[in-house]
Structure formats: structure tokens, C-alpha cells
CSV table of C-alpha atoms in Angstrom, one decimal:
chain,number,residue,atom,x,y,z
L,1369,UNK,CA,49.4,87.7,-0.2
L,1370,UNK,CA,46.1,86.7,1.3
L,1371,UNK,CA,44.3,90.3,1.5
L,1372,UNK,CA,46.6,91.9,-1.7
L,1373,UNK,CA,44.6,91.4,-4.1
L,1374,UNK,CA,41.3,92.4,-2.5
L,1375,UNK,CA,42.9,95.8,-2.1
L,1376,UNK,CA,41.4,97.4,-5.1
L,1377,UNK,CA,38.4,97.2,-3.4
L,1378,UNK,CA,39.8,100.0,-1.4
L,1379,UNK,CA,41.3,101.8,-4.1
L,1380,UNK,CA,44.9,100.5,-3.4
L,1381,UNK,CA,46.9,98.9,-5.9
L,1382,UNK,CA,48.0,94.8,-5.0
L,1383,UNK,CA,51.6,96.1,-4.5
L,1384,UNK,CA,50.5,97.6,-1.5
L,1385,UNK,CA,49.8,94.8,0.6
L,1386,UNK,CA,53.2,94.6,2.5
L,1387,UNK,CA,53.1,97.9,3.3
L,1388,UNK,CA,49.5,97.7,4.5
L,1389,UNK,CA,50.4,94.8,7.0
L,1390,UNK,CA,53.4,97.0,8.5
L,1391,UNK,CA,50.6,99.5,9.4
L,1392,UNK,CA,48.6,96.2,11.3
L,1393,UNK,CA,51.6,96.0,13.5
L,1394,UNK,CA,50.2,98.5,16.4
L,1395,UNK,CA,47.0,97.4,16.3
L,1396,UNK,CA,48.4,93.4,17.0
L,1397,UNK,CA,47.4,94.0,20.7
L,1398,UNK,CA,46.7,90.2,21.5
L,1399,UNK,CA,50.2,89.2,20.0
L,1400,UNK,CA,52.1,92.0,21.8
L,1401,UNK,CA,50.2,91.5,24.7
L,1402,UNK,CA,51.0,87.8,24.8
L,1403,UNK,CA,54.9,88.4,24.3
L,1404,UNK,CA,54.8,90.2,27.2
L,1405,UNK,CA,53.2,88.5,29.4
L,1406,UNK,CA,55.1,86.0,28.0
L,1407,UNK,CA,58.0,87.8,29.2
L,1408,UNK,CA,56.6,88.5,32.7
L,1409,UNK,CA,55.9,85.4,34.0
L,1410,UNK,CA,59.8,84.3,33.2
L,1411,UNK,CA,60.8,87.4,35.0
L,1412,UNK,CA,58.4,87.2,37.7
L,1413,UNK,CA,58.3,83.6,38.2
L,1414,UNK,CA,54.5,83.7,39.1
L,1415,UNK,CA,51.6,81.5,37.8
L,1416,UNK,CA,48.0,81.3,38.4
L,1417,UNK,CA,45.3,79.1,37.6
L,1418,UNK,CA,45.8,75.4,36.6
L,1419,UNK,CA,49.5,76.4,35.8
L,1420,UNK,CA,50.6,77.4,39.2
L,1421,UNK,CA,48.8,74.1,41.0
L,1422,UNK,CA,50.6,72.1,38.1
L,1423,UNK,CA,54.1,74.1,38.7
L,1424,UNK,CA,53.1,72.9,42.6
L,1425,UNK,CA,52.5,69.5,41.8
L,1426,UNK,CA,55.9,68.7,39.5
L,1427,UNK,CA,57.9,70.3,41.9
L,1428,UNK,CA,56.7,68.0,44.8
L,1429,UNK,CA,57.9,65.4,42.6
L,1430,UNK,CA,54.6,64.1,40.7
L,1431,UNK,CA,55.3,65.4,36.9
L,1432,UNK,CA,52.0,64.2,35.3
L,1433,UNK,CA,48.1,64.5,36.8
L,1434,UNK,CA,47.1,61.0,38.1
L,1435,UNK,CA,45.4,59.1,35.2
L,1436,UNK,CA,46.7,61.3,32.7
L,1437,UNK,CA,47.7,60.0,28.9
L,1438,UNK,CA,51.6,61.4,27.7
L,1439,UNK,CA,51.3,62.5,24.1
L,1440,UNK,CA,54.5,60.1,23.9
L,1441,UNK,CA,55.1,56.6,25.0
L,1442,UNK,CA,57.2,55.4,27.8
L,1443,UNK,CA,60.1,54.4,25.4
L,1444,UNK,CA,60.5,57.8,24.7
L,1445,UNK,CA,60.9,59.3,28.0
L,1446,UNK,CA,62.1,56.2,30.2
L,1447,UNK,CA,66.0,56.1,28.7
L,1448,UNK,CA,68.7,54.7,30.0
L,1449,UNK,CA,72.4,55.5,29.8
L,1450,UNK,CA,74.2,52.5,27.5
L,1451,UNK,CA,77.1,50.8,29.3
L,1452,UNK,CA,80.3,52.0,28.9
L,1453,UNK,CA,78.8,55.0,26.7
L,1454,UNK,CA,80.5,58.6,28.5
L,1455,UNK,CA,77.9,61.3,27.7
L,1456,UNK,CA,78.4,64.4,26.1
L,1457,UNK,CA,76.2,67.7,25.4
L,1458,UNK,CA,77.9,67.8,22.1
L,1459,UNK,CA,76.0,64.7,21.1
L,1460,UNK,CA,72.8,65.5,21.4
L,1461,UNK,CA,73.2,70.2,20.3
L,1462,UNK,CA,75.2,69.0,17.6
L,1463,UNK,CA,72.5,67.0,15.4
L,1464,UNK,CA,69.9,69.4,16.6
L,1465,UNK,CA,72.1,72.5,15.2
L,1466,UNK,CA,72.3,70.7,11.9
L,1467,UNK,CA,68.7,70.0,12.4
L,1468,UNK,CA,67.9,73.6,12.6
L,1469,UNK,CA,70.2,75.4,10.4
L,1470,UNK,CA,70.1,73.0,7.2
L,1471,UNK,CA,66.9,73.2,7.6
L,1472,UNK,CA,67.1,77.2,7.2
L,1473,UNK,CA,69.6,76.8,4.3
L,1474,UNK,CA,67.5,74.6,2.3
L,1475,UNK,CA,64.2,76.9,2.8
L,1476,UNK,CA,66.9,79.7,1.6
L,1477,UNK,CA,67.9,77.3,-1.5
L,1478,UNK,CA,64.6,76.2,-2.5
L,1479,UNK,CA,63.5,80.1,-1.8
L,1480,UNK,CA,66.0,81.7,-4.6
L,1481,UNK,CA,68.3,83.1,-2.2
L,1482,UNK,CA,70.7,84.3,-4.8
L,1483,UNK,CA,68.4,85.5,-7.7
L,1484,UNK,CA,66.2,88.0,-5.1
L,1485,UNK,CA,67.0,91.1,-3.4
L,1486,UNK,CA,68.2,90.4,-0.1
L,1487,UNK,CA,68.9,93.9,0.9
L,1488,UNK,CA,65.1,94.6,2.3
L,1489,UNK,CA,62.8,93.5,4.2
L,1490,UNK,CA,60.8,92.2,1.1
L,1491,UNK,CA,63.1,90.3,-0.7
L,1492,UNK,CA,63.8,88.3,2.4
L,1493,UNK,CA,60.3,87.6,3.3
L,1494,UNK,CA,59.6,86.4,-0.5
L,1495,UNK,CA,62.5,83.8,-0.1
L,1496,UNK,CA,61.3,82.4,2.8
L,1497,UNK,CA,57.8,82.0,1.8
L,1498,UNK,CA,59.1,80.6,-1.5
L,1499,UNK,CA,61.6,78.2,0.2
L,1500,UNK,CA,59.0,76.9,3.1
L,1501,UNK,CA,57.5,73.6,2.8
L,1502,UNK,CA,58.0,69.7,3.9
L,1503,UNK,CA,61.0,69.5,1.8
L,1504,UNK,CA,63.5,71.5,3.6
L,1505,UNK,CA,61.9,70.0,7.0
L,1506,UNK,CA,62.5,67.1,5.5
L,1507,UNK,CA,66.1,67.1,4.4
L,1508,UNK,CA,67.3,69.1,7.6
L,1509,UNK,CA,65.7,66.1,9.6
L,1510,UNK,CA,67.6,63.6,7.4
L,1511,UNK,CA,70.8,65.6,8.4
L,1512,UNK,CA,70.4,65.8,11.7
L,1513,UNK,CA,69.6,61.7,11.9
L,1514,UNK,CA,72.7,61.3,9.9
L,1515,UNK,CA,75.0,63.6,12.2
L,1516,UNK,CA,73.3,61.6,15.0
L,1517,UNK,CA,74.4,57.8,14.2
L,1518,UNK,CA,77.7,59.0,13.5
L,1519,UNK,CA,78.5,60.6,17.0
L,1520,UNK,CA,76.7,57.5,18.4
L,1521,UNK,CA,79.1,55.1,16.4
L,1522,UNK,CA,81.7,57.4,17.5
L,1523,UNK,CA,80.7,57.2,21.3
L,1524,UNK,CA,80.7,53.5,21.0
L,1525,UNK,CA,77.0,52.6,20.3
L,1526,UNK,CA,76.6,50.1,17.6
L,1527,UNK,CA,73.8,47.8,17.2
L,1528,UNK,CA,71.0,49.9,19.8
L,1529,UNK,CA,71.3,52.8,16.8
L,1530,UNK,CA,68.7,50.9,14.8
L,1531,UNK,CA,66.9,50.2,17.9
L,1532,UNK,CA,66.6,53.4,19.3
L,1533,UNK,CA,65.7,54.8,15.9
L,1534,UNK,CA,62.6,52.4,15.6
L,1535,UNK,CA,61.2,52.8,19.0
L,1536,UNK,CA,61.5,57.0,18.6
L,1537,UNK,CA,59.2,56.0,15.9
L,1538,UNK,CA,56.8,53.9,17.3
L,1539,UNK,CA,56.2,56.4,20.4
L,1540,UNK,CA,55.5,59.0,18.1
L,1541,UNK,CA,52.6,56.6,17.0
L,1542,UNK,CA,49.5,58.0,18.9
L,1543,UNK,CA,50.5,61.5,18.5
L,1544,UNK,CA,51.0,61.0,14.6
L,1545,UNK,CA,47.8,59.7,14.7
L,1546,UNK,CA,45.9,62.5,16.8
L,1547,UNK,CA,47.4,65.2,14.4
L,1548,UNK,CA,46.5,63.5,11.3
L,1549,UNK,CA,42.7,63.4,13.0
L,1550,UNK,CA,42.8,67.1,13.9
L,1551,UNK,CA,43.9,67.8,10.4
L,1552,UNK,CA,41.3,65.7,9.2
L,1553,UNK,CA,38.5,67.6,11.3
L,1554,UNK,CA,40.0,71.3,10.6
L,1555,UNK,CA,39.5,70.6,6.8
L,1556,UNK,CA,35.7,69.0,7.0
L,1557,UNK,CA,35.1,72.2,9.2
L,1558,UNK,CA,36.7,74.5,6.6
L,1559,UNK,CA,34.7,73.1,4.2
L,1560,UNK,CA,31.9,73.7,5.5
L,1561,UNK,CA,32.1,77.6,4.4
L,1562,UNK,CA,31.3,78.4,8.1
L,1563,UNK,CA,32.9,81.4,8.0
L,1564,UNK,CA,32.2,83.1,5.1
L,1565,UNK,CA,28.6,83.0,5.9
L,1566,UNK,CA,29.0,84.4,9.4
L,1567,UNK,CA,31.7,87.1,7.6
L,1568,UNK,CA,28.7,88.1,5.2
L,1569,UNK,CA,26.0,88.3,7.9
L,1570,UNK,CA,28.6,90.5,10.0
L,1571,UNK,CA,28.6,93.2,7.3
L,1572,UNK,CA,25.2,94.1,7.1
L,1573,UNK,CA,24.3,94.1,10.7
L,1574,UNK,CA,27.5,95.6,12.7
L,1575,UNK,CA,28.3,99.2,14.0
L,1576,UNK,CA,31.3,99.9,11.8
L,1577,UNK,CA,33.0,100.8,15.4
L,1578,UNK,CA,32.4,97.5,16.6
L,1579,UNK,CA,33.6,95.8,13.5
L,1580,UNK,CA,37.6,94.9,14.6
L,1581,UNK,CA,36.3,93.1,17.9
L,1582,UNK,CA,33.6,91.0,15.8
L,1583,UNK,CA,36.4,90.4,13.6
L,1584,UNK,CA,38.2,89.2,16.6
L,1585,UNK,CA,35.7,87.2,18.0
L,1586,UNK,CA,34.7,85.8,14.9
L,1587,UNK,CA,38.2,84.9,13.4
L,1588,UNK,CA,39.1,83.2,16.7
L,1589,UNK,CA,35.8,81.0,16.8
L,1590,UNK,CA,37.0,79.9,13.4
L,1591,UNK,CA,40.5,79.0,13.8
L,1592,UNK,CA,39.4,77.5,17.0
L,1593,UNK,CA,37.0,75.1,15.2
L,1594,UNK,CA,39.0,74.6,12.5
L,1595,UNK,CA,42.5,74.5,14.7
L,1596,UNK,CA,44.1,76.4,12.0
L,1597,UNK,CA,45.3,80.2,12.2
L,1598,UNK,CA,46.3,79.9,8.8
L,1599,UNK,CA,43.5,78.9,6.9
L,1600,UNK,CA,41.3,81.0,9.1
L,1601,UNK,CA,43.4,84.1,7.7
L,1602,UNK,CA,43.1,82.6,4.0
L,1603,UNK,CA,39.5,82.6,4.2
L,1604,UNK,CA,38.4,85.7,6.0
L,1605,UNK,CA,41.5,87.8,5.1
L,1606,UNK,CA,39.8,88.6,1.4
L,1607,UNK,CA,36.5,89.2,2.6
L,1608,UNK,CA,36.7,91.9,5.2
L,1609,UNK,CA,38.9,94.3,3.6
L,1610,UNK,CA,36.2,95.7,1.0
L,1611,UNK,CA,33.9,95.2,4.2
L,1612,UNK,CA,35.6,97.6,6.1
L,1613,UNK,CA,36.5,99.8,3.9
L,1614,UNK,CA,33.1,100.5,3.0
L,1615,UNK,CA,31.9,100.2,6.4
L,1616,UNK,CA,34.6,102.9,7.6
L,1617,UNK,CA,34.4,105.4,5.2
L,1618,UNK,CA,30.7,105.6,7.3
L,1619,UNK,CA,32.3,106.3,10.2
L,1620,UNK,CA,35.0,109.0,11.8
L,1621,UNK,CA,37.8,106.6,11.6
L,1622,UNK,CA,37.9,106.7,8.0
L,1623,UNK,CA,37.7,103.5,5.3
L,1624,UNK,CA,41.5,103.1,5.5
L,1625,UNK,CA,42.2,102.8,9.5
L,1626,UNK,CA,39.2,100.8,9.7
L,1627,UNK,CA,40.6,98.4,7.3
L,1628,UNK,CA,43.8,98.4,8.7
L,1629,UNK,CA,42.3,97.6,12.2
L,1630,UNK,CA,40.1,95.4,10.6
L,1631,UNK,CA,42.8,93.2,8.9
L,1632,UNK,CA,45.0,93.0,12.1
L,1633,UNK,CA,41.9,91.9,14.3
L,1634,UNK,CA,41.2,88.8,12.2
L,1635,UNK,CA,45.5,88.1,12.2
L,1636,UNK,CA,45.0,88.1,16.2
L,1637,UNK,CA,41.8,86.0,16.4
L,1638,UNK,CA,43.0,83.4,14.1
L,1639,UNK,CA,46.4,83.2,16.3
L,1640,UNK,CA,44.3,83.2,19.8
L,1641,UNK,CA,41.9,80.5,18.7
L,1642,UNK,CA,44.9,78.5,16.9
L,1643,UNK,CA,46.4,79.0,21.1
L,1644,UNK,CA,43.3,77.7,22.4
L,1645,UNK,CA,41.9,74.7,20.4
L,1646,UNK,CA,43.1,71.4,21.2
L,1647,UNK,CA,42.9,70.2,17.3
L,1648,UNK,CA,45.6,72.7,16.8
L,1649,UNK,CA,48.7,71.6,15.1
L,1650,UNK,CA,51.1,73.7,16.9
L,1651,UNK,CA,49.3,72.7,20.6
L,1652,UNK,CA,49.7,68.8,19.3
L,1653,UNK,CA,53.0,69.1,18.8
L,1654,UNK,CA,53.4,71.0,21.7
L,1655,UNK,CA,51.8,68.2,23.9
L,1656,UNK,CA,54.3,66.0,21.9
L,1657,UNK,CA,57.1,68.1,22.5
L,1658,UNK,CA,57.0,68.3,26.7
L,1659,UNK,CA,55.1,64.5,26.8
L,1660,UNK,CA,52.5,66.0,28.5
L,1661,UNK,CA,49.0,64.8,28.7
L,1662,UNK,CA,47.5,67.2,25.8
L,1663,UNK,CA,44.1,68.0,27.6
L,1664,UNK,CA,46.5,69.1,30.5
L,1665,UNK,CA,48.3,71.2,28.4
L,1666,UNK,CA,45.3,72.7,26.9
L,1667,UNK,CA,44.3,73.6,30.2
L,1668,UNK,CA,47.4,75.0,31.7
L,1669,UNK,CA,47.9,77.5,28.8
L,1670,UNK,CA,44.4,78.4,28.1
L,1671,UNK,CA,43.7,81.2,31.3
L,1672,UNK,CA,46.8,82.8,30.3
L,1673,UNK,CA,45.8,83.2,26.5
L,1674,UNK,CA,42.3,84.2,27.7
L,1675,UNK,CA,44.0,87.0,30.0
L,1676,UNK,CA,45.8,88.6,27.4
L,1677,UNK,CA,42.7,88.0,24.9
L,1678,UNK,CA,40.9,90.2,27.3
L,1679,UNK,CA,43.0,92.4,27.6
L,1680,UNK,CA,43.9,93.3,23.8
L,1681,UNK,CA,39.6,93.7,23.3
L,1682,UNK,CA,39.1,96.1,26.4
L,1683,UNK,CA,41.9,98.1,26.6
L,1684,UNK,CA,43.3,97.8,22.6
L,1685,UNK,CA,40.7,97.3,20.6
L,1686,UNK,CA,38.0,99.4,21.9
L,1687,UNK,CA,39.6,102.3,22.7
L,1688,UNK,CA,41.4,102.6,19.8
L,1689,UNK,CA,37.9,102.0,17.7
L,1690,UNK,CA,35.8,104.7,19.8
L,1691,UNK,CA,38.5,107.2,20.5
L,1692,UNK,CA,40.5,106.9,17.0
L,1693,UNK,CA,38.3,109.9,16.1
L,1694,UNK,CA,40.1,112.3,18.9
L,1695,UNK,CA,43.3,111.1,19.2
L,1696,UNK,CA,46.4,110.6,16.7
L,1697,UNK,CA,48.3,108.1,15.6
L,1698,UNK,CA,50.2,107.8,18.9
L,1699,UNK,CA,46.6,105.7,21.0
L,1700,UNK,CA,47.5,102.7,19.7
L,1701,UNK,CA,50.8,102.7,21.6
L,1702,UNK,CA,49.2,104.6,24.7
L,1703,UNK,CA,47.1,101.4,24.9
L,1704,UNK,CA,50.1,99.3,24.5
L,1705,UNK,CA,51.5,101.0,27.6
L,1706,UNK,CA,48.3,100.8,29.4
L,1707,UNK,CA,47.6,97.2,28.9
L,1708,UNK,CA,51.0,96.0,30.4
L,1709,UNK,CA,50.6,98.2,33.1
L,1710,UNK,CA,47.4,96.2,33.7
L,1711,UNK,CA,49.0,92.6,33.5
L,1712,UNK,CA,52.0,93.5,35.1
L,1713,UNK,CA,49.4,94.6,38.1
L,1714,UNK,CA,47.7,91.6,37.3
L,1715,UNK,CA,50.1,88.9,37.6
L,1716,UNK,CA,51.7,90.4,40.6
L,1717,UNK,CA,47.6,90.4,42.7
L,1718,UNK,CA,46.6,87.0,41.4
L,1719,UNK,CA,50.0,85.2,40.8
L,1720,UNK,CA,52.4,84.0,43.4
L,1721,UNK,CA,55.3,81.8,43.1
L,1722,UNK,CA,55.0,78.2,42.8
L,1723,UNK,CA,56.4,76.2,46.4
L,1724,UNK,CA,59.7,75.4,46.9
L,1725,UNK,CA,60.4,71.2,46.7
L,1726,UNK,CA,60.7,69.2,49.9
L,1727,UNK,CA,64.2,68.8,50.0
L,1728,UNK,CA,64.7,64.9,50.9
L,1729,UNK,CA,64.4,63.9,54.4
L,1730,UNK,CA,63.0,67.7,55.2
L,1731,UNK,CA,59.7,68.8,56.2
């Protein structure tokens, strides 16, 4: 929906635009890079970088960085058993299961699960973008509290419900507050039309070869600025795809791969730079999530979204740019192949596991 109706531009209809973002999906080296490596390092077990000493340093028993500032407060992660309570898994999976599945079954209510076609692919993407929103988050939440005090009235808790429930609150204080500031900066940066004016300089001064790493590059400075992949794609999504159209049909890879190339490049820069920045919603709430100190976890992540970002412009997007002409449709997947070949080499030359813990009393 963001680059559909830019399409006639390229002498497609705005129908197409689904089927055009299936053909992005080869050329989303930095994402399928990522899941990868993703991948690797659970198999592995190997870090580098700021990651591996941090893996060190928890595992010798110090879980935060001396002087460093949890995203939460103390009252969040210093609990205590209640007397006489007997604890249970069930009472914590079971609220977070109704947590996460009302919240799916009121994104597919509000979505018009019943009036759409949910036999493709299509029909079930429209109900989901039709059904997302605060409002399901909302009422699954609700749920999930409500499911919550009633296994804690059943395990015997009775007056610390109310209690607990306001101090969850109140440590989530400084962390509301450093989203709603990020939020507040990502939009004074968006409207600055930054990046429509660096989009329309691009155009006229580019080889059209070159064009999907600028893209890149360009799309990830944004959405690092701006700590939004989403926005990012809103606004550059509709201007690049005339752009490279034009700029392709110059060149031996043809208007339509070009733009294709073109409009997954920007998809991958807005998600690397959305990684990266530390006015990011999703890295906030990631800080929040672990109660880490959020500069720390900026830092820990970074080298490995770098690594794959690397990766994706030297061995995907630049070959597939220069040697498009020469090969078929199968190069995108050859350098797919070849760039885990490199990380797997990679993480097993520069990673190592992290120590074993001092086992008490030991040496």
C-alpha cells in the first residue's frame, strides 16, 4: 500500500503491488542475512564484540555494567515470593497466552475476518492490516490483567494485587517517558522533509547501478534519525519507484528489476537503521523488556546488525546490481548462499564461546 499507487509510473496497474513485493523477497539480503545469523549464534553459541565481554561479565555473576541505568525500576525486577503463596508456571503462561492470543482474535475481529477471503495469502494480510491498532493491544492486555488477579486470588493473594499492579506501573515510568521523547523527536525529524530532499538529489546524480545501495544507505540514515522503519518506508517508498524505473530502463538490468531491487533496498535500510537507533521504539521496548541499561543494549546489538549490513551491500547488493546483466534469475540466491558461507566463516574466526561461571567455592 505504500509504493501501489506510484506503480503507474512504471506502467503497472495499483493491483500489482502485492505481487511486486513477493518479487523484493530475494533481494531482502540484510533481513535474511540477519535471520541467519540470528540463527548461528544460537546454534553456535559464539559472540563477539561488546556482546561476548557482556555474555562474560553476567555469567561471572555481575548482570548490569557498573553505573549503568535499568530501563525498569527496582520494584520491577527485585520480587519476592508472598508467604504462604506455592508458585506455579501456570500462573504466570496462562495470562500471557490470553495476552497474546485475544490479542490476535480481536486484530482478526476488528480486521473482518468473516467478510474477506481467507483462502490466500491476500485476504489474510488485508485482515490483519485492517484489524491492527491500539485497540486489540489494548483489550488483549485488559484480558490478560483480568486472568491474572483471578489466579492470584486463587493462589491466595489478596490485598498485594492492587499493590503489585501500581508499582508495575510506576516502574514502567522512565521508560514510558523515554518512548514518548523518541516518538516526539522521530516526528520533528520526519517533518523536516529530510528525506525527500536527499531522495530527489539521489536521482539526478547516481549511476543507475549504484542506485539499490544509495537506497540502502540512504533509507537507513533516515529511519535511523527518525527511529522509525515505518515511516521511513511511507515516505521514500513512493518516490523511488518512478525513480528507478526510469533510471533502469537506462541501464542492462531493465526499469522493472531495478525497481524491484530498488523497492527492497529501502524495506532493508529502514529495518537496519530502525535496529540501530536508540530512539527506536522496538529497541526501547526492548531495553524495557530485558531491564537492561538501553545504551548497553544499543551497543551489544549494534556490531552484529553492522556485520550482516555489510554483508547484504558487498556480497547481495552489488553483485546482484553489476552482474544482473549476465546472469539469471537464480544470482540472487547464489549470493544468499555465499553470504552465509561468509558469516558462518565469520563467526566461527572472530567468535568464541563466552566463559563458563565460577562454580562457588572453585577456581
Amino acid at each position: 500500500s505504500t509504493f501501489s499507487h506510484s506503480l503507474p509510473d512504471a506502467g503497472m496497474s495499483i493491483g500489482d503491488g502485492y505481487a511486486v513485493f513477493l518479487q523484493t523477497l530475494p533481494y531482502r539480503f540484510y533481513c535474511l542475512f540477519t535471520l541467519f545469523f540470528v540463527g548461528l549464534v544460537v546454534v553456535s553459541g559464539r559472540d563477539f564484540g561488546p556482546m561476548l565481554r557482556a555474555e562474560d561479565r553476567a555469567r561471572s555473576g555481575l548482570l548490569l555494567n557498573p553505573g549503568s541505568s535499568p530501563m525498569v525500576s527496582k520494584e520491577a525486577t527485585d520480587l519476592e515470593m508472598e508467604d504462604g503463596v506455592q508458585p506455579k508456571a501456570v500462573n504466570a503462561l496462562l495470562p500471557l497466552a490470553i495476552f497474546v492470543f485475544g490479542t490476535l482474535f480481536f486484530i482478526l475481529k476488528d480486521g473482518g475476518f468473516g467478510s474477506r477471503n481467507m483462502t490466500t495469502l491476500e485476504g489474510w494480510t488485508e485482515v490483519l492490516y485492517a484489524g491492527s491498532g491500539a485497540t486489540p493491544l489494548m483489550y488483549g492486555a485488559l484480558a490478560g490483567f483480568g486472568a491474572a488477579i483471578v489466579l492470584a486470588i486463587a493462589a491466595g493473594l489478596r490485598g498485594g494485587i492492587i499493590t503489585a499492579s501500581i508499582s508495575s506501573v510506576r516502574s514502567m515510568g522512565i521508560a514510558i517517558a523515554i518512548l514518548f521523547l523518541a516518538w516526539m523527536l522521530g516526528a520533528v525529524c520526519t517533518d523536516l522533509g529530510t528525506s525527500t530532499y536527499l531522495t530527489v538529489q539521489l536521482g539526478d546524480t547516481l549511476p543507475p547501478l549504484t542506485l539499490p545501495l544509495a537506497l540502502f544507505l540512504l533509507s537507513a540514515l533516515v529511519a535511523f534519525s527518525t527511529g522509525s522503519s515505518w515511516s521511513t518506508m511511507t515516505i521514500l517508498l513512493p518516490l523511488v519507484v518512478g525513480l528507478s524505473f526510469r533510471l533502469g530502463e537506462e541501464s542492462v538490468l531493465g526499469g522493472e528489476l531495478l525497481m524491484v531491487m530498488s523497492i527492497g533496498a529501502v524495506l532493508e535500510g529502514a529495518i537496519f537503521g530502525d535496529h540501530c537507533s536508540p530512539i527506536s521504539d522496538t529497541t526501547v521496548m526492548s531495553s524495557i523488556a530485558s531491564a537492561s541499561d538501553h545504551i548497553d543494549h544499543v551497543r551489544t546489538q549494534m556490531p552484529y546488525a553492522m556485520v550482516t549490513m555489510g554483508t547484504a551491500l558487498i556480497i547481495g547488493y552489488l553483485p546482484a546490481a553489476y552482474l544482473a546483466g549476465n546472469a539469471g534469475s537464480w544470482l540472487p540466491f547464489a549470493c544468499l548462499i555465499v553470504g552465509a558461507g561468509f558469516l558462518t566463516a565469520l563467526m566461527f574466526m572472530i567468535g568464541r564461546k563466552p566463559k563458563e561461571p565460577t562454580p562457588p567455592g572453585g577456581t
